[in-house]
């Protein structure tokens, strides 16, 4: 099973600040996927194929990485970005998710 | 518009069974793999099972293998999850999901509580 380790677990950022969330895989994966979830809501697709933004995702978000190291970056934090972000791999079953990074507004 | 609507959740005693359904619309159901993903209260996301577009291939996480069965009825555009021998650790919100690039579409989720 490919274990995905996200860091940090929780982060607080001020509006306008740059934020980076990392996701490390226990084995190499081809692509990384990211989802955003707000309290009481279903997860939303956010980034697919490592660096492609899902429909409606603001271009202040970006994704990058390869092999075992991936990241999601917010260029300038906005209040609406407060949420939990999960990384996920499709390279092998069982499909696995990271444990999530809770992003809060400072 | 793609819609996935789960139903069938509820409170069930340990060891009993429950069957979840996911009614799909807005896309050609028979062309897409379908998935169940769960989230225990205050916890993260956990993949449960997947099924190929034709239903000929199924995949499960180890903790549900032999207890859960994923199936689909392409004529009815409906996905199912038969859950037998339920345990307290199966308590979660269950989402059905699909997509061409990861889990592009999610249902609203249905709560399953396993408790005596």
PDB file of C-alpha atoms in Angstrom, chain A residues 4-102:
ATOM      1  CA  UNK A   4       0.767   9.398   1.555  1.00  0.00           C
ATOM      2  CA  UNK A   5       2.137  11.692   4.256  1.00  0.00           C
ATOM      3  CA  UNK A   6       0.925  15.262   4.216  1.00  0.00           C
ATOM      4  CA  UNK A   7       2.569  18.169   5.984  1.00  0.00           C
ATOM      5  CA  UNK A   8       1.815  20.226   7.806  1.00  0.00           C
ATOM      6  CA  UNK A   9      -1.237  18.724   9.483  1.00  0.00           C
ATOM      7  CA  UNK A  10      -2.565  22.196  10.238  1.00  0.00           C
ATOM      8  CA  UNK A  11      -1.464  25.584   9.021  1.00  0.00           C
ATOM      9  CA  UNK A  12      -2.730  29.107   9.632  1.00  0.00           C
ATOM     10  CA  UNK A  13      -2.052  31.748   7.003  1.00  0.00           C
ATOM     11  CA  UNK A  14      -2.852  35.427   6.644  1.00  0.00           C
ATOM     12  CA  UNK A  15      -4.624  36.790   3.558  1.00  0.00           C
ATOM     13  CA  UNK A  16      -2.056  37.467   0.862  1.00  0.00           C
ATOM     14  CA  UNK A  17       0.424  34.961   2.266  1.00  0.00           C
ATOM     15  CA  UNK A  18       1.929  32.172   0.182  1.00  0.00           C
ATOM     16  CA  UNK A  19       1.041  28.657   1.369  1.00  0.00           C
ATOM     17  CA  UNK A  20       2.582  25.314   0.432  1.00  0.00           C
ATOM     18  CA  UNK A  21       1.263  21.882   1.397  1.00  0.00           C
ATOM     19  CA  UNK A  22       3.422  18.861   0.714  1.00  0.00           C
ATOM     20  CA  UNK A  23       2.513  15.234   0.116  1.00  0.00           C
ATOM     21  CA  UNK A  24       5.154  12.521   0.233  1.00  0.00           C
ATOM     22  CA  UNK A  25       4.448   9.038  -1.111  1.00  0.00           C
ATOM     23  CA  UNK A  26       6.028   5.892   0.310  1.00  0.00           C
ATOM     24  CA  UNK A  27       6.599   4.687  -3.272  1.00  0.00           C
ATOM     25  CA  UNK A  28       6.775   6.512  -6.560  1.00  0.00           C
ATOM     26  CA  UNK A  29       3.450   7.503  -8.100  1.00  0.00           C
ATOM     27  CA  UNK A  30       2.768   8.766 -11.602  1.00  0.00           C
ATOM     28  CA  UNK A  31       0.451  11.627 -10.698  1.00  0.00           C
ATOM     29  CA  UNK A  32      -1.028  13.261  -7.632  1.00  0.00           C
ATOM     30  CA  UNK A  33      -4.586  14.431  -7.130  1.00  0.00           C
ATOM     31  CA  UNK A  34      -5.802  17.010  -4.622  1.00  0.00           C
ATOM     32  CA  UNK A  35      -9.251  17.591  -3.126  1.00  0.00           C
ATOM     33  CA  UNK A  36     -10.665  20.444  -1.078  1.00  0.00           C
ATOM     34  CA  UNK A  37     -13.222  19.803   1.623  1.00  0.00           C
ATOM     35  CA  UNK A  38     -15.078  22.334   3.746  1.00  0.00           C
ATOM     36  CA  UNK A  39     -17.001  21.360   6.898  1.00  0.00           C
ATOM     37  CA  UNK A  40     -20.270  19.585   6.206  1.00  0.00           C
ATOM     38  CA  UNK A  41     -19.616  19.361   2.473  1.00  0.00           C
ATOM     39  CA  UNK A  42     -18.465  16.688   0.065  1.00  0.00           C
ATOM     40  CA  UNK A  43     -14.883  16.873  -1.172  1.00  0.00           C
ATOM     41  CA  UNK A  44     -14.306  18.774  -4.379  1.00  0.00           C
ATOM     42  CA  UNK A  45     -11.725  17.934  -7.048  1.00  0.00           C
ATOM     43  CA  UNK A  46      -9.050  20.604  -6.920  1.00  0.00           C
ATOM     44  CA  UNK A  47      -5.942  19.542  -8.826  1.00  0.00           C
ATOM     45  CA  UNK A  48      -5.597  16.518 -11.120  1.00  0.00           C
ATOM     46  CA  UNK A  49      -2.679  14.942 -12.957  1.00  0.00           C
ATOM     47  CA  UNK A  50      -0.333  16.691 -10.494  1.00  0.00           C
ATOM     48  CA  UNK A  51      -0.624  20.199 -11.888  1.00  0.00           C
ATOM     49  CA  UNK A  52      -3.930  20.709 -13.725  1.00  0.00           C
ATOM     50  CA  UNK A  53      -6.556  22.823 -12.010  1.00  0.00           C
ATOM     51  CA  UNK A  54     -10.083  21.414 -11.833  1.00  0.00           C
ATOM     52  CA  UNK A  55     -12.892  23.464 -13.269  1.00  0.00           C
ATOM     53  CA  UNK A  56     -13.536  26.642 -11.310  1.00  0.00           C
ATOM     54  CA  UNK A  57     -10.348  26.504  -9.234  1.00  0.00           C
ATOM     55  CA  UNK A  58      -8.692  29.925  -9.016  1.00  0.00           C
ATOM     56  CA  UNK A  59      -5.340  30.255 -10.738  1.00  0.00           C
ATOM     57  CA  UNK A  60      -3.672  31.316  -7.479  1.00  0.00           C
ATOM     58  CA  UNK A  61      -3.508  27.556  -6.864  1.00  0.00           C
ATOM     59  CA  UNK A  62      -0.849  25.381  -8.437  1.00  0.00           C
ATOM     60  CA  UNK A  63       0.401  21.836  -8.132  1.00  0.00           C
ATOM     61  CA  UNK A  64       3.783  20.314  -8.812  1.00  0.00           C
ATOM     62  CA  UNK A  65       5.971  17.344  -8.097  1.00  0.00           C
ATOM     63  CA  UNK A  66       7.046  13.957  -9.307  1.00  0.00           C
ATOM     64  CA  UNK A  67       8.013  10.543  -8.013  1.00  0.00           C
ATOM     65  CA  UNK A  68       7.458  10.579  -4.266  1.00  0.00           C
ATOM     66  CA  UNK A  69       7.232  14.313  -3.581  1.00  0.00           C
ATOM     67  CA  UNK A  70       4.311  16.563  -4.502  1.00  0.00           C
ATOM     68  CA  UNK A  71       2.975  19.911  -3.401  1.00  0.00           C
ATOM     69  CA  UNK A  72      -0.005  22.220  -3.605  1.00  0.00           C
ATOM     70  CA  UNK A  73       0.729  25.934  -3.473  1.00  0.00           C
ATOM     71  CA  UNK A  74      -1.513  28.939  -2.986  1.00  0.00           C
ATOM     72  CA  UNK A  75       0.240  32.011  -4.319  1.00  0.00           C
ATOM     73  CA  UNK A  76      -1.766  34.516  -2.279  1.00  0.00           C
ATOM     74  CA  UNK A  77      -4.037  33.152   0.421  1.00  0.00           C
ATOM     75  CA  UNK A  78      -7.671  34.257   0.443  1.00  0.00           C
ATOM     76  CA  UNK A  79     -10.264  33.701   3.181  1.00  0.00           C
ATOM     77  CA  UNK A  80     -12.301  31.373   0.956  1.00  0.00           C
ATOM     78  CA  UNK A  81      -9.305  29.014   0.722  1.00  0.00           C
ATOM     79  CA  UNK A  82      -9.724  27.950   4.355  1.00  0.00           C
ATOM     80  CA  UNK A  83     -10.497  24.228   4.126  1.00  0.00           C
ATOM     81  CA  UNK A  84      -8.942  20.796   4.457  1.00  0.00           C
ATOM     82  CA  UNK A  85      -6.895  19.594   1.507  1.00  0.00           C
ATOM     83  CA  UNK A  86      -6.256  15.925   0.755  1.00  0.00           C
ATOM     84  CA  UNK A  87      -3.774  14.410  -1.678  1.00  0.00           C
ATOM     85  CA  UNK A  88      -4.599  11.090  -3.367  1.00  0.00           C
ATOM     86  CA  UNK A  89      -2.864   8.586  -5.613  1.00  0.00           C
ATOM     87  CA  UNK A  90      -4.257   6.416  -8.417  1.00  0.00           C
ATOM     88  CA  UNK A  91      -1.082   4.508  -9.252  1.00  0.00           C
ATOM     89  CA  UNK A  92      -1.988   1.350  -7.382  1.00  0.00           C
ATOM     90  CA  UNK A  93      -4.722  -0.197  -5.301  1.00  0.00           C
ATOM     91  CA  UNK A  94      -5.603   0.293  -2.600  1.00  0.00           C
ATOM     92  CA  UNK A  95      -6.196   3.863  -3.704  1.00  0.00           C
ATOM     93  CA  UNK A  96      -4.986   6.011  -0.855  1.00  0.00           C
ATOM     94  CA  UNK A  97      -5.458   9.511   0.494  1.00  0.00           C
ATOM     95  CA  UNK A  98      -3.216  11.605   2.638  1.00  0.00           C
ATOM     96  CA  UNK A  99      -4.478  12.360   6.133  1.00  0.00           C
ATOM     97  CA  UNK A 100      -5.336  15.922   5.184  1.00  0.00           C
ATOM     98  CA  UNK A 101      -4.000  19.414   5.828  1.00  0.00           C
ATOM     99  CA  UNK A 102      -6.311  21.840   7.559  1.00  0.00           C
TER     100      UNK A 102
END
